[in-house]
Amino acid sequence: MNRRNSTPSPRRTAACLLLAAAGILMFLPACDRAEREPSPPVLEPDVRGGDGLHESEEMARILELQLRRDGPGLAEALEDPAPEVRARAAFALASVQDEGARQALERRLDDPEPRVRRDVVFALGQLPLESSEPLLLELFRTEEDPGVRERVLEALGKGGGPEAARALVELEPEEDRLAAARALAISRRALALST
C-alpha cells in the first residue's frame, strides 16, 4: 500500500494561508460596512473610456505601432508631451509585452498624470515583475490615486514574488474598492504558489 507523505510542502502551506487570508479580508469589509450608516456609494469599475483613438494622427500612429508589435516605437511614445498619447502608448505596451520597454515604463511611474501611471502599472504587470516589484511596492505606499493603487495591487497579485505576497497581506487599504482588489491579488498569489 502506497502512502503519500502527509506533511504538506511549505509552498502548499503558504498558498493555503494566503487563500485563507483572502477569504477573511473579503468578509471583514462587508461586516464593517453593515454596521455603518449610511451606506457608502458604490464605486464604478475603472473602465477605460474613449481617448480619441481614431480622431488624431498621433493616436492612429500608436494603434499602428501596437498592431506591428513595435515595442521600441511605443516606448518612445511614452515621452510624448500629450498625456493621452503617453497613456495609450503604455496601454498598447501591455498587449505587446516587450521586455525591452521595461525601463521606459519604469521611468513613467512618476508621470504627473494618474491615467498615465495607471496604464504604465498595467503594462508592467503584464511582464515578469522582477526588478519592477520594489518600485511598485513603493508606488503603492506613496500613490494617492485609487485607480493607480488598484492597478498596483493587480500587478503584484499577477506576478509578484514572496516579498509582494508578504506586502499584500500586510497592506491595509482604507477604501472598500482597494480592499477587494487586495483580496483578489492575495488569491492570485496563493493560486500561483499552489501550482
Short mmCIF file of N, CA and C in Angstrom, two decimals:
data_model
loop_
_atom_site.label_atom_id
_atom_site.label_comp_id
_atom_site.label_asym_id
_atom_site.label_seq_id
_atom_site.Cartn_x
_atom_site.Cartn_y
_atom_site.Cartn_z
N MET A 1 0.84 -1.19 0.00
CA MET A 1 0.00 0.00 0.00
C MET A 1 0.88 1.24 0.00
N ASN A 2 0.67 2.09 -1.00
CA ASN A 2 1.45 3.32 -1.08
C ASN A 2 0.80 4.41 -0.26
N ARG A 3 1.63 5.00 0.59
CA ARG A 3 1.11 6.13 1.36
C ARG A 3 1.86 7.37 0.95
N ARG A 4 1.12 8.40 0.65
CA ARG A 4 1.74 9.68 0.31
C ARG A 4 2.18 10.36 1.58
N ASN A 5 3.21 11.15 1.45
CA ASN A 5 3.69 11.93 2.59
C ASN A 5 2.58 12.85 3.05
N SER A 6 2.18 12.74 4.31
CA SER A 6 1.05 13.54 4.81
C SER A 6 1.46 14.95 5.22
N THR A 7 2.75 15.27 5.17
CA THR A 7 3.21 16.62 5.51
C THR A 7 3.13 17.50 4.27
N PRO A 8 2.33 18.58 4.33
CA PRO A 8 2.23 19.45 3.15
C PRO A 8 3.53 20.21 2.91
N SER A 9 3.80 20.51 1.65
CA SER A 9 5.01 21.26 1.32
C SER A 9 4.88 22.70 1.82
N PRO A 10 6.02 23.36 2.09
CA PRO A 10 5.96 24.77 2.53
C PRO A 10 5.23 25.66 1.51
N ARG A 11 5.41 25.36 0.24
CA ARG A 11 4.77 26.15 -0.80
C ARG A 11 3.24 26.00 -0.72
N ARG A 12 2.79 24.75 -0.53
CA ARG A 12 1.35 24.48 -0.43
C ARG A 12 0.78 25.11 0.84
N THR A 13 1.53 25.06 1.93
CA THR A 13 1.09 25.68 3.18
C THR A 13 0.93 27.19 3.00
N ALA A 14 1.92 27.81 2.35
CA ALA A 14 1.85 29.26 2.10
C ALA A 14 0.63 29.60 1.24
N ALA A 15 0.38 28.77 0.23
CA ALA A 15 -0.77 29.02 -0.64
C ALA A 15 -2.07 28.92 0.15
N CYS A 16 -2.18 27.92 1.02
CA CYS A 16 -3.39 27.76 1.83
C CYS A 16 -3.58 28.95 2.77
N LEU A 17 -2.49 29.41 3.37
CA LEU A 17 -2.58 30.56 4.28
C LEU A 17 -3.02 31.82 3.53
N LEU A 18 -2.48 32.02 2.32
CA LEU A 18 -2.87 33.19 1.53
C LEU A 18 -4.34 33.12 1.13
N LEU A 19 -4.80 31.94 0.76
CA LEU A 19 -6.22 31.80 0.40
C LEU A 19 -7.12 32.07 1.60
N ALA A 20 -6.71 31.57 2.77
CA ALA A 20 -7.50 31.83 3.97
C ALA A 20 -7.51 33.32 4.29
N ALA A 21 -6.35 33.98 4.16
CA ALA A 21 -6.28 35.42 4.42
C ALA A 21 -7.18 36.17 3.45
N ALA A 22 -7.20 35.75 2.18
CA ALA A 22 -8.04 36.43 1.19
C ALA A 22 -9.51 36.29 1.56
N GLY A 23 -9.91 35.11 2.01
CA GLY A 23 -11.30 34.91 2.41
C GLY A 23 -11.69 35.79 3.57
N ILE A 24 -10.82 35.89 4.55
CA ILE A 24 -11.08 36.74 5.72
C ILE A 24 -11.15 38.20 5.29
N LEU A 25 -10.21 38.62 4.44
CA LEU A 25 -10.17 40.02 4.00
C LEU A 25 -11.41 40.41 3.21
N MET A 26 -11.97 39.46 2.48
CA MET A 26 -13.18 39.77 1.72
C MET A 26 -14.40 39.84 2.64
N PHE A 27 -14.39 39.10 3.72
CA PHE A 27 -15.52 39.06 4.63
C PHE A 27 -15.55 40.27 5.57
N LEU A 28 -14.39 40.71 6.07
CA LEU A 28 -14.35 41.79 7.06
C LEU A 28 -14.93 43.11 6.59
N PRO A 29 -14.59 43.59 5.38
CA PRO A 29 -15.20 44.86 4.95
C PRO A 29 -16.72 44.80 4.89
N ALA A 30 -17.27 43.64 4.51
CA ALA A 30 -18.73 43.51 4.45
C ALA A 30 -19.33 43.64 5.85
N CYS A 31 -18.68 43.04 6.85
CA CYS A 31 -19.17 43.15 8.23
C CYS A 31 -19.12 44.60 8.70
N ASP A 32 -18.00 45.25 8.45
CA ASP A 32 -17.83 46.64 8.87
C ASP A 32 -18.84 47.53 8.18
N ARG A 33 -19.06 47.29 6.89
CA ARG A 33 -19.97 48.12 6.11
C ARG A 33 -21.40 47.98 6.63
N ALA A 34 -21.77 46.79 7.11
CA ALA A 34 -23.13 46.57 7.60
C ALA A 34 -23.43 47.40 8.85
N GLU A 35 -22.37 47.74 9.60
CA GLU A 35 -22.57 48.49 10.84
C GLU A 35 -22.63 50.00 10.61
N ARG A 36 -22.13 50.47 9.46
CA ARG A 36 -22.08 51.91 9.19
C ARG A 36 -23.39 52.42 8.63
N GLU A 37 -23.70 53.67 8.93
CA GLU A 37 -24.86 54.34 8.35
C GLU A 37 -24.41 55.68 7.82
N PRO A 38 -24.82 56.16 6.73
CA PRO A 38 -25.47 55.44 5.64
C PRO A 38 -24.43 54.64 4.85
N SER A 39 -24.90 53.81 3.94
CA SER A 39 -24.01 53.01 3.11
C SER A 39 -23.20 53.91 2.19
N PRO A 40 -21.92 53.58 2.00
CA PRO A 40 -21.11 54.39 1.09
C PRO A 40 -21.57 54.17 -0.35
N PRO A 41 -21.34 55.15 -1.23
CA PRO A 41 -21.74 54.97 -2.63
C PRO A 41 -20.91 53.87 -3.27
N VAL A 42 -21.52 53.17 -4.19
CA VAL A 42 -20.81 52.11 -4.91
C VAL A 42 -19.91 52.77 -5.93
N LEU A 43 -18.63 52.36 -5.93
CA LEU A 43 -17.68 52.90 -6.90
C LEU A 43 -17.84 52.17 -8.22
N GLU A 44 -17.86 52.92 -9.28
CA GLU A 44 -17.94 52.32 -10.60
C GLU A 44 -16.61 51.66 -10.92
N PRO A 45 -16.63 50.56 -11.69
CA PRO A 45 -15.37 49.93 -12.07
C PRO A 45 -14.55 50.88 -12.93
N ASP A 46 -13.24 50.70 -12.88
CA ASP A 46 -12.33 51.54 -13.62
C ASP A 46 -12.28 51.06 -15.06
N VAL A 47 -13.13 51.66 -15.90
CA VAL A 47 -13.23 51.25 -17.29
C VAL A 47 -12.56 52.30 -18.16
N ARG A 48 -11.75 51.86 -19.11
CA ARG A 48 -11.07 52.79 -20.00
C ARG A 48 -12.08 53.42 -20.94
N GLY A 49 -12.17 54.73 -20.91
CA GLY A 49 -13.08 55.44 -21.80
C GLY A 49 -12.43 55.71 -23.14
N GLY A 50 -13.19 56.31 -24.02
CA GLY A 50 -12.64 56.66 -25.32
C GLY A 50 -11.58 57.73 -25.18
N ASP A 51 -10.47 57.54 -25.82
CA ASP A 51 -9.40 58.54 -25.72
C ASP A 51 -9.05 59.09 -27.10
N GLY A 52 -10.03 59.09 -27.98
CA GLY A 52 -9.82 59.67 -29.30
C GLY A 52 -8.90 58.85 -30.17
N LEU A 53 -8.94 57.53 -30.00
CA LEU A 53 -8.02 56.65 -30.70
C LEU A 53 -8.08 56.84 -32.21
N HIS A 54 -9.25 57.08 -32.73
CA HIS A 54 -9.38 57.22 -34.19
C HIS A 54 -9.54 58.67 -34.62
N GLU A 55 -9.37 59.60 -33.70
CA GLU A 55 -9.61 61.01 -34.02
C GLU A 55 -8.35 61.81 -34.27
N SER A 56 -7.19 61.31 -33.89
CA SER A 56 -5.98 62.09 -34.09
C SER A 56 -4.92 61.26 -34.80
N GLU A 57 -4.05 61.95 -35.49
CA GLU A 57 -2.97 61.30 -36.21
C GLU A 57 -2.04 60.57 -35.24
N GLU A 58 -1.75 61.22 -34.13
CA GLU A 58 -0.83 60.64 -33.15
C GLU A 58 -1.39 59.35 -32.54
N MET A 59 -2.68 59.36 -32.21
CA MET A 59 -3.29 58.17 -31.65
C MET A 59 -3.37 57.05 -32.68
N ALA A 60 -3.61 57.40 -33.93
CA ALA A 60 -3.62 56.39 -35.00
C ALA A 60 -2.22 55.77 -35.14
N ARG A 61 -1.19 56.59 -34.95
CA ARG A 61 0.18 56.09 -35.02
C ARG A 61 0.44 55.08 -33.89
N ILE A 62 -0.08 55.37 -32.69
CA ILE A 62 0.08 54.46 -31.56
C ILE A 62 -0.60 53.12 -31.87
N LEU A 63 -1.79 53.19 -32.43
CA LEU A 63 -2.51 51.97 -32.79
C LEU A 63 -1.72 51.17 -33.82
N GLU A 64 -1.15 51.86 -34.80
CA GLU A 64 -0.35 51.18 -35.82
C GLU A 64 0.88 50.51 -35.20
N LEU A 65 1.55 51.20 -34.27
CA LEU A 65 2.70 50.62 -33.58
C LEU A 65 2.29 49.38 -32.78
N GLN A 66 1.13 49.46 -32.16
CA GLN A 66 0.63 48.32 -31.40
C GLN A 66 0.35 47.13 -32.31
N LEU A 67 -0.29 47.38 -33.44
CA LEU A 67 -0.60 46.30 -34.38
C LEU A 67 0.67 45.66 -34.94
N ARG A 68 1.72 46.48 -35.11
CA ARG A 68 3.01 45.95 -35.60
C ARG A 68 3.85 45.36 -34.46
N ARG A 69 3.33 45.47 -33.21
CA ARG A 69 4.04 44.99 -32.02
C ARG A 69 5.42 45.63 -31.93
N ASP A 70 5.45 46.94 -32.16
CA ASP A 70 6.69 47.71 -32.16
C ASP A 70 6.95 48.28 -30.77
N GLY A 71 7.56 47.47 -29.91
CA GLY A 71 7.86 47.90 -28.55
C GLY A 71 8.72 49.14 -28.48
N PRO A 72 9.84 49.21 -29.23
CA PRO A 72 10.68 50.41 -29.17
C PRO A 72 9.93 51.68 -29.60
N GLY A 73 9.09 51.57 -30.62
CA GLY A 73 8.32 52.74 -31.06
C GLY A 73 7.33 53.19 -30.00
N LEU A 74 6.68 52.23 -29.33
CA LEU A 74 5.74 52.57 -28.26
C LEU A 74 6.48 53.13 -27.05
N ALA A 75 7.65 52.58 -26.74
CA ALA A 75 8.45 53.10 -25.62
C ALA A 75 8.84 54.55 -25.88
N GLU A 76 9.15 54.86 -27.13
CA GLU A 76 9.48 56.25 -27.49
C GLU A 76 8.27 57.16 -27.31
N ALA A 77 7.08 56.64 -27.62
CA ALA A 77 5.85 57.43 -27.49
C ALA A 77 5.52 57.74 -26.02
N LEU A 78 6.12 57.02 -25.08
CA LEU A 78 5.91 57.32 -23.66
C LEU A 78 6.46 58.69 -23.28
N GLU A 79 7.28 59.28 -24.15
CA GLU A 79 7.85 60.61 -23.90
C GLU A 79 7.06 61.73 -24.58
N ASP A 80 5.96 61.39 -25.22
CA ASP A 80 5.15 62.38 -25.93
C ASP A 80 4.65 63.45 -24.95
N PRO A 81 4.57 64.71 -25.38
CA PRO A 81 4.07 65.76 -24.49
C PRO A 81 2.60 65.60 -24.09
N ALA A 82 1.80 64.91 -24.90
CA ALA A 82 0.37 64.76 -24.61
C ALA A 82 0.13 63.55 -23.70
N PRO A 83 -0.50 63.77 -22.54
CA PRO A 83 -0.72 62.65 -21.61
C PRO A 83 -1.58 61.54 -22.19
N GLU A 84 -2.55 61.90 -23.06
CA GLU A 84 -3.39 60.85 -23.64
C GLU A 84 -2.59 59.93 -24.55
N VAL A 85 -1.57 60.46 -25.20
CA VAL A 85 -0.70 59.65 -26.06
C VAL A 85 0.20 58.76 -25.20
N ARG A 86 0.77 59.33 -24.13
CA ARG A 86 1.61 58.53 -23.23
C ARG A 86 0.80 57.39 -22.63
N ALA A 87 -0.43 57.69 -22.20
CA ALA A 87 -1.27 56.66 -21.59
C ALA A 87 -1.60 55.57 -22.61
N ARG A 88 -1.96 55.95 -23.82
CA ARG A 88 -2.31 54.96 -24.84
C ARG A 88 -1.08 54.13 -25.22
N ALA A 89 0.10 54.75 -25.27
CA ALA A 89 1.32 54.00 -25.58
C ALA A 89 1.59 52.96 -24.49
N ALA A 90 1.41 53.32 -23.22
CA ALA A 90 1.61 52.37 -22.13
C ALA A 90 0.58 51.25 -22.22
N PHE A 91 -0.66 51.61 -22.49
CA PHE A 91 -1.72 50.61 -22.62
C PHE A 91 -1.41 49.65 -23.76
N ALA A 92 -0.89 50.17 -24.87
CA ALA A 92 -0.52 49.33 -26.00
C ALA A 92 0.64 48.41 -25.63
N LEU A 93 1.58 48.90 -24.84
CA LEU A 93 2.70 48.07 -24.41
C LEU A 93 2.26 46.90 -23.55
N ALA A 94 1.12 47.05 -22.88
CA ALA A 94 0.59 45.94 -22.08
C ALA A 94 0.27 44.75 -22.97
N SER A 95 -0.23 45.01 -24.18
CA SER A 95 -0.54 43.89 -25.08
C SER A 95 0.69 43.41 -25.83
N VAL A 96 1.62 44.30 -26.12
CA VAL A 96 2.84 43.93 -26.84
C VAL A 96 3.78 43.13 -25.93
N GLN A 97 3.81 43.46 -24.65
CA GLN A 97 4.61 42.76 -23.64
C GLN A 97 6.08 42.67 -24.06
N ASP A 98 6.66 43.81 -24.39
CA ASP A 98 8.06 43.88 -24.80
C ASP A 98 8.93 44.14 -23.58
N GLU A 99 9.71 43.13 -23.20
CA GLU A 99 10.61 43.25 -22.06
C GLU A 99 11.59 44.42 -22.23
N GLY A 100 11.93 44.73 -23.47
CA GLY A 100 12.85 45.83 -23.74
C GLY A 100 12.29 47.19 -23.38
N ALA A 101 10.98 47.29 -23.17
CA ALA A 101 10.34 48.56 -22.81
C ALA A 101 10.26 48.76 -21.30
N ARG A 102 10.74 47.79 -20.52
CA ARG A 102 10.60 47.86 -19.06
C ARG A 102 11.16 49.17 -18.48
N GLN A 103 12.37 49.54 -18.85
CA GLN A 103 12.98 50.75 -18.27
C GLN A 103 12.20 52.00 -18.65
N ALA A 104 11.75 52.07 -19.89
CA ALA A 104 10.96 53.24 -20.31
C ALA A 104 9.67 53.31 -19.51
N LEU A 105 9.04 52.17 -19.25
CA LEU A 105 7.83 52.14 -18.44
C LEU A 105 8.13 52.55 -17.00
N GLU A 106 9.18 52.00 -16.43
CA GLU A 106 9.53 52.33 -15.04
C GLU A 106 9.80 53.82 -14.85
N ARG A 107 10.41 54.45 -15.87
CA ARG A 107 10.66 55.90 -15.78
C ARG A 107 9.36 56.69 -15.72
N ARG A 108 8.27 56.13 -16.24
CA ARG A 108 6.99 56.83 -16.28
C ARG A 108 6.14 56.58 -15.03
N LEU A 109 6.65 55.84 -14.06
CA LEU A 109 5.88 55.60 -12.84
C LEU A 109 5.64 56.89 -12.05
N ASP A 110 6.43 57.93 -12.33
CA ASP A 110 6.21 59.21 -11.64
C ASP A 110 5.62 60.26 -12.59
N ASP A 111 4.97 59.81 -13.65
CA ASP A 111 4.33 60.73 -14.59
C ASP A 111 3.34 61.60 -13.81
N PRO A 112 3.21 62.89 -14.15
CA PRO A 112 2.28 63.75 -13.42
C PRO A 112 0.81 63.39 -13.61
N GLU A 113 0.49 62.62 -14.65
CA GLU A 113 -0.91 62.26 -14.93
C GLU A 113 -1.26 60.88 -14.38
N PRO A 114 -2.28 60.77 -13.52
CA PRO A 114 -2.66 59.47 -12.98
C PRO A 114 -3.02 58.45 -14.05
N ARG A 115 -3.67 58.88 -15.13
CA ARG A 115 -4.06 57.91 -16.17
C ARG A 115 -2.84 57.29 -16.83
N VAL A 116 -1.75 58.06 -16.93
CA VAL A 116 -0.52 57.50 -17.49
C VAL A 116 0.08 56.50 -16.52
N ARG A 117 0.16 56.87 -15.24
CA ARG A 117 0.71 55.95 -14.23
C ARG A 117 -0.11 54.66 -14.17
N ARG A 118 -1.43 54.79 -14.26
CA ARG A 118 -2.30 53.61 -14.21
C ARG A 118 -1.99 52.65 -15.36
N ASP A 119 -1.85 53.19 -16.57
CA ASP A 119 -1.57 52.34 -17.72
C ASP A 119 -0.14 51.80 -17.71
N VAL A 120 0.78 52.56 -17.16
CA VAL A 120 2.17 52.09 -17.03
C VAL A 120 2.21 50.90 -16.08
N VAL A 121 1.53 51.01 -14.95
CA VAL A 121 1.50 49.90 -14.00
C VAL A 121 0.84 48.67 -14.63
N PHE A 122 -0.23 48.89 -15.39
CA PHE A 122 -0.89 47.78 -16.08
C PHE A 122 0.08 47.09 -17.02
N ALA A 123 0.85 47.87 -17.79
CA ALA A 123 1.83 47.30 -18.73
C ALA A 123 2.92 46.54 -17.98
N LEU A 124 3.41 47.10 -16.89
CA LEU A 124 4.44 46.40 -16.11
C LEU A 124 3.90 45.09 -15.53
N GLY A 125 2.62 45.08 -15.17
CA GLY A 125 2.01 43.87 -14.64
C GLY A 125 1.88 42.76 -15.66
N GLN A 126 2.01 43.09 -16.93
CA GLN A 126 1.96 42.08 -17.98
C GLN A 126 3.33 41.44 -18.23
N LEU A 127 4.37 42.01 -17.62
CA LEU A 127 5.72 41.48 -17.74
C LEU A 127 6.07 40.73 -16.46
N PRO A 128 7.06 39.83 -16.50
CA PRO A 128 7.54 39.28 -15.23
C PRO A 128 8.04 40.45 -14.37
N LEU A 129 7.59 40.53 -13.12
CA LEU A 129 7.83 41.75 -12.33
C LEU A 129 9.30 41.98 -11.98
N GLU A 130 10.01 40.98 -11.55
CA GLU A 130 11.43 41.08 -11.24
C GLU A 130 11.82 42.42 -10.65
N SER A 131 12.57 43.23 -11.42
CA SER A 131 13.10 44.49 -10.90
C SER A 131 12.01 45.52 -10.63
N SER A 132 10.85 45.38 -11.25
CA SER A 132 9.79 46.37 -11.07
C SER A 132 9.05 46.21 -9.75
N GLU A 133 9.13 45.04 -9.12
CA GLU A 133 8.36 44.78 -7.91
C GLU A 133 8.64 45.80 -6.80
N PRO A 134 9.92 46.08 -6.44
CA PRO A 134 10.15 47.09 -5.39
C PRO A 134 9.61 48.46 -5.76
N LEU A 135 9.69 48.82 -7.05
CA LEU A 135 9.17 50.12 -7.49
C LEU A 135 7.66 50.18 -7.31
N LEU A 136 6.98 49.07 -7.63
CA LEU A 136 5.52 49.05 -7.48
C LEU A 136 5.11 49.08 -6.02
N LEU A 137 5.85 48.38 -5.16
CA LEU A 137 5.55 48.43 -3.73
C LEU A 137 5.71 49.84 -3.18
N GLU A 138 6.76 50.52 -3.61
CA GLU A 138 6.98 51.90 -3.18
C GLU A 138 5.90 52.81 -3.73
N LEU A 139 5.51 52.60 -4.98
CA LEU A 139 4.46 53.42 -5.58
C LEU A 139 3.16 53.26 -4.80
N PHE A 140 2.83 52.03 -4.39
CA PHE A 140 1.59 51.83 -3.64
C PHE A 140 1.62 52.63 -2.34
N ARG A 141 2.77 52.70 -1.71
CA ARG A 141 2.88 53.42 -0.42
C ARG A 141 2.73 54.93 -0.59
N THR A 142 3.13 55.46 -1.76
CA THR A 142 3.14 56.91 -1.95
C THR A 142 2.01 57.43 -2.84
N GLU A 143 1.41 56.57 -3.63
CA GLU A 143 0.38 56.97 -4.60
C GLU A 143 -0.92 57.37 -3.89
N GLU A 144 -1.55 58.43 -4.39
CA GLU A 144 -2.82 58.89 -3.83
C GLU A 144 -4.02 58.51 -4.70
N ASP A 145 -3.79 58.28 -5.98
CA ASP A 145 -4.90 57.98 -6.89
C ASP A 145 -5.35 56.53 -6.70
N PRO A 146 -6.65 56.30 -6.35
CA PRO A 146 -7.12 54.93 -6.11
C PRO A 146 -7.03 54.03 -7.35
N GLY A 147 -7.22 54.58 -8.54
CA GLY A 147 -7.12 53.78 -9.76
C GLY A 147 -5.72 53.24 -9.97
N VAL A 148 -4.72 54.06 -9.69
CA VAL A 148 -3.32 53.62 -9.82
C VAL A 148 -3.02 52.57 -8.75
N ARG A 149 -3.47 52.83 -7.53
CA ARG A 149 -3.21 51.87 -6.43
C ARG A 149 -3.87 50.52 -6.73
N GLU A 150 -5.05 50.55 -7.31
CA GLU A 150 -5.74 49.31 -7.66
C GLU A 150 -4.94 48.53 -8.71
N ARG A 151 -4.39 49.24 -9.69
CA ARG A 151 -3.57 48.59 -10.72
C ARG A 151 -2.30 47.98 -10.11
N VAL A 152 -1.72 48.66 -9.11
CA VAL A 152 -0.52 48.12 -8.45
C VAL A 152 -0.86 46.80 -7.76
N LEU A 153 -1.98 46.78 -7.04
CA LEU A 153 -2.39 45.54 -6.38
C LEU A 153 -2.59 44.42 -7.40
N GLU A 154 -3.23 44.75 -8.50
CA GLU A 154 -3.47 43.77 -9.56
C GLU A 154 -2.15 43.23 -10.10
N ALA A 155 -1.20 44.11 -10.37
CA ALA A 155 0.11 43.68 -10.91
C ALA A 155 0.85 42.80 -9.92
N LEU A 156 0.85 43.18 -8.65
CA LEU A 156 1.55 42.39 -7.64
C LEU A 156 0.89 41.02 -7.47
N GLY A 157 -0.42 40.98 -7.59
CA GLY A 157 -1.13 39.71 -7.48
C GLY A 157 -0.85 38.78 -8.65
N LYS A 158 -0.69 39.36 -9.84
CA LYS A 158 -0.46 38.54 -11.02
C LYS A 158 0.96 37.98 -11.07
N GLY A 159 1.94 38.79 -10.64
CA GLY A 159 3.31 38.33 -10.87
C GLY A 159 4.31 38.62 -9.78
N GLY A 160 3.87 39.04 -8.63
CA GLY A 160 4.82 39.34 -7.56
C GLY A 160 5.44 38.11 -6.96
N GLY A 161 6.59 38.29 -6.33
CA GLY A 161 7.27 37.20 -5.66
C GLY A 161 6.90 37.14 -4.19
N PRO A 162 7.73 36.46 -3.38
CA PRO A 162 7.45 36.32 -1.95
C PRO A 162 7.32 37.66 -1.22
N GLU A 163 8.15 38.64 -1.59
CA GLU A 163 8.07 39.96 -0.95
C GLU A 163 6.72 40.62 -1.23
N ALA A 164 6.25 40.49 -2.47
CA ALA A 164 4.94 41.05 -2.82
C ALA A 164 3.83 40.35 -2.06
N ALA A 165 3.93 39.03 -1.92
CA ALA A 165 2.90 38.28 -1.19
C ALA A 165 2.84 38.75 0.26
N ARG A 166 4.01 38.92 0.89
CA ARG A 166 4.04 39.42 2.27
C ARG A 166 3.45 40.83 2.35
N ALA A 167 3.84 41.67 1.40
CA ALA A 167 3.36 43.06 1.41
C ALA A 167 1.85 43.10 1.21
N LEU A 168 1.32 42.26 0.34
CA LEU A 168 -0.13 42.24 0.10
C LEU A 168 -0.89 41.89 1.37
N VAL A 169 -0.36 40.96 2.15
CA VAL A 169 -1.02 40.57 3.39
C VAL A 169 -0.95 41.70 4.41
N GLU A 170 0.17 42.44 4.43
CA GLU A 170 0.37 43.50 5.42
C GLU A 170 -0.33 44.81 5.06
N LEU A 171 -0.58 45.05 3.78
CA LEU A 171 -1.20 46.31 3.36
C LEU A 171 -2.60 46.43 3.94
N GLU A 172 -2.97 47.63 4.30
CA GLU A 172 -4.31 47.85 4.83
C GLU A 172 -4.96 49.04 4.12
N PRO A 173 -5.43 48.83 2.90
CA PRO A 173 -6.08 49.94 2.19
C PRO A 173 -7.40 50.30 2.86
N GLU A 174 -7.69 51.60 2.91
CA GLU A 174 -8.90 52.08 3.58
C GLU A 174 -10.14 51.90 2.70
N GLU A 175 -10.00 52.10 1.41
CA GLU A 175 -11.17 52.09 0.53
C GLU A 175 -11.65 50.66 0.29
N ASP A 176 -12.97 50.46 0.27
CA ASP A 176 -13.55 49.14 0.01
C ASP A 176 -13.07 48.59 -1.33
N ARG A 177 -13.00 49.47 -2.31
CA ARG A 177 -12.58 49.05 -3.65
C ARG A 177 -11.18 48.45 -3.60
N LEU A 178 -10.28 49.08 -2.84
CA LEU A 178 -8.92 48.58 -2.75
C LEU A 178 -8.84 47.32 -1.89
N ALA A 179 -9.70 47.21 -0.90
CA ALA A 179 -9.73 46.00 -0.07
C ALA A 179 -10.11 44.80 -0.93
N ALA A 180 -11.06 44.98 -1.81
CA ALA A 180 -11.46 43.89 -2.71
C ALA A 180 -10.33 43.56 -3.69
N ALA A 181 -9.66 44.58 -4.22
CA ALA A 181 -8.54 44.36 -5.13
C ALA A 181 -7.41 43.64 -4.42
N ARG A 182 -7.18 43.99 -3.18
CA ARG A 182 -6.14 43.35 -2.37
C ARG A 182 -6.47 41.88 -2.15
N ALA A 183 -7.71 41.58 -1.80
CA ALA A 183 -8.11 40.19 -1.57
C ALA A 183 -7.95 39.37 -2.85
N LEU A 184 -8.32 39.95 -3.99
CA LEU A 184 -8.16 39.26 -5.27
C LEU A 184 -6.68 39.02 -5.57
N ALA A 185 -5.84 40.02 -5.29
CA ALA A 185 -4.40 39.87 -5.53
C ALA A 185 -3.82 38.77 -4.65
N ILE A 186 -4.23 38.71 -3.39
CA ILE A 186 -3.74 37.65 -2.50
C ILE A 186 -4.19 36.29 -3.01
N SER A 187 -5.41 36.19 -3.48
CA SER A 187 -5.92 34.93 -4.03
C SER A 187 -5.10 34.50 -5.25
N ARG A 188 -4.79 35.45 -6.12
CA ARG A 188 -4.00 35.12 -7.31
C ARG A 188 -2.61 34.61 -6.92
N ARG A 189 -1.99 35.27 -5.94
CA ARG A 189 -0.66 34.83 -5.49
C ARG A 189 -0.75 33.44 -4.90
N ALA A 190 -1.81 33.18 -4.13
CA ALA A 190 -1.97 31.86 -3.49
C ALA A 190 -2.13 30.78 -4.56
N LEU A 191 -2.94 31.07 -5.58
CA LEU A 191 -3.13 30.08 -6.65
C LEU A 191 -1.84 29.84 -7.39
N ALA A 192 -1.06 30.91 -7.63
CA ALA A 192 0.22 30.75 -8.32
C ALA A 192 1.18 29.90 -7.50
N LEU A 193 1.18 30.09 -6.18
CA LEU A 193 2.07 29.32 -5.32
C LEU A 193 1.65 27.86 -5.20
N SER A 194 0.36 27.60 -5.34
CA SER A 194 -0.13 26.23 -5.16
C SER A 194 0.06 25.35 -6.38
N THR A 195 0.36 25.95 -7.53
CA THR A 195 0.52 25.15 -8.75
C THR A 195 1.95 24.76 -8.99
#
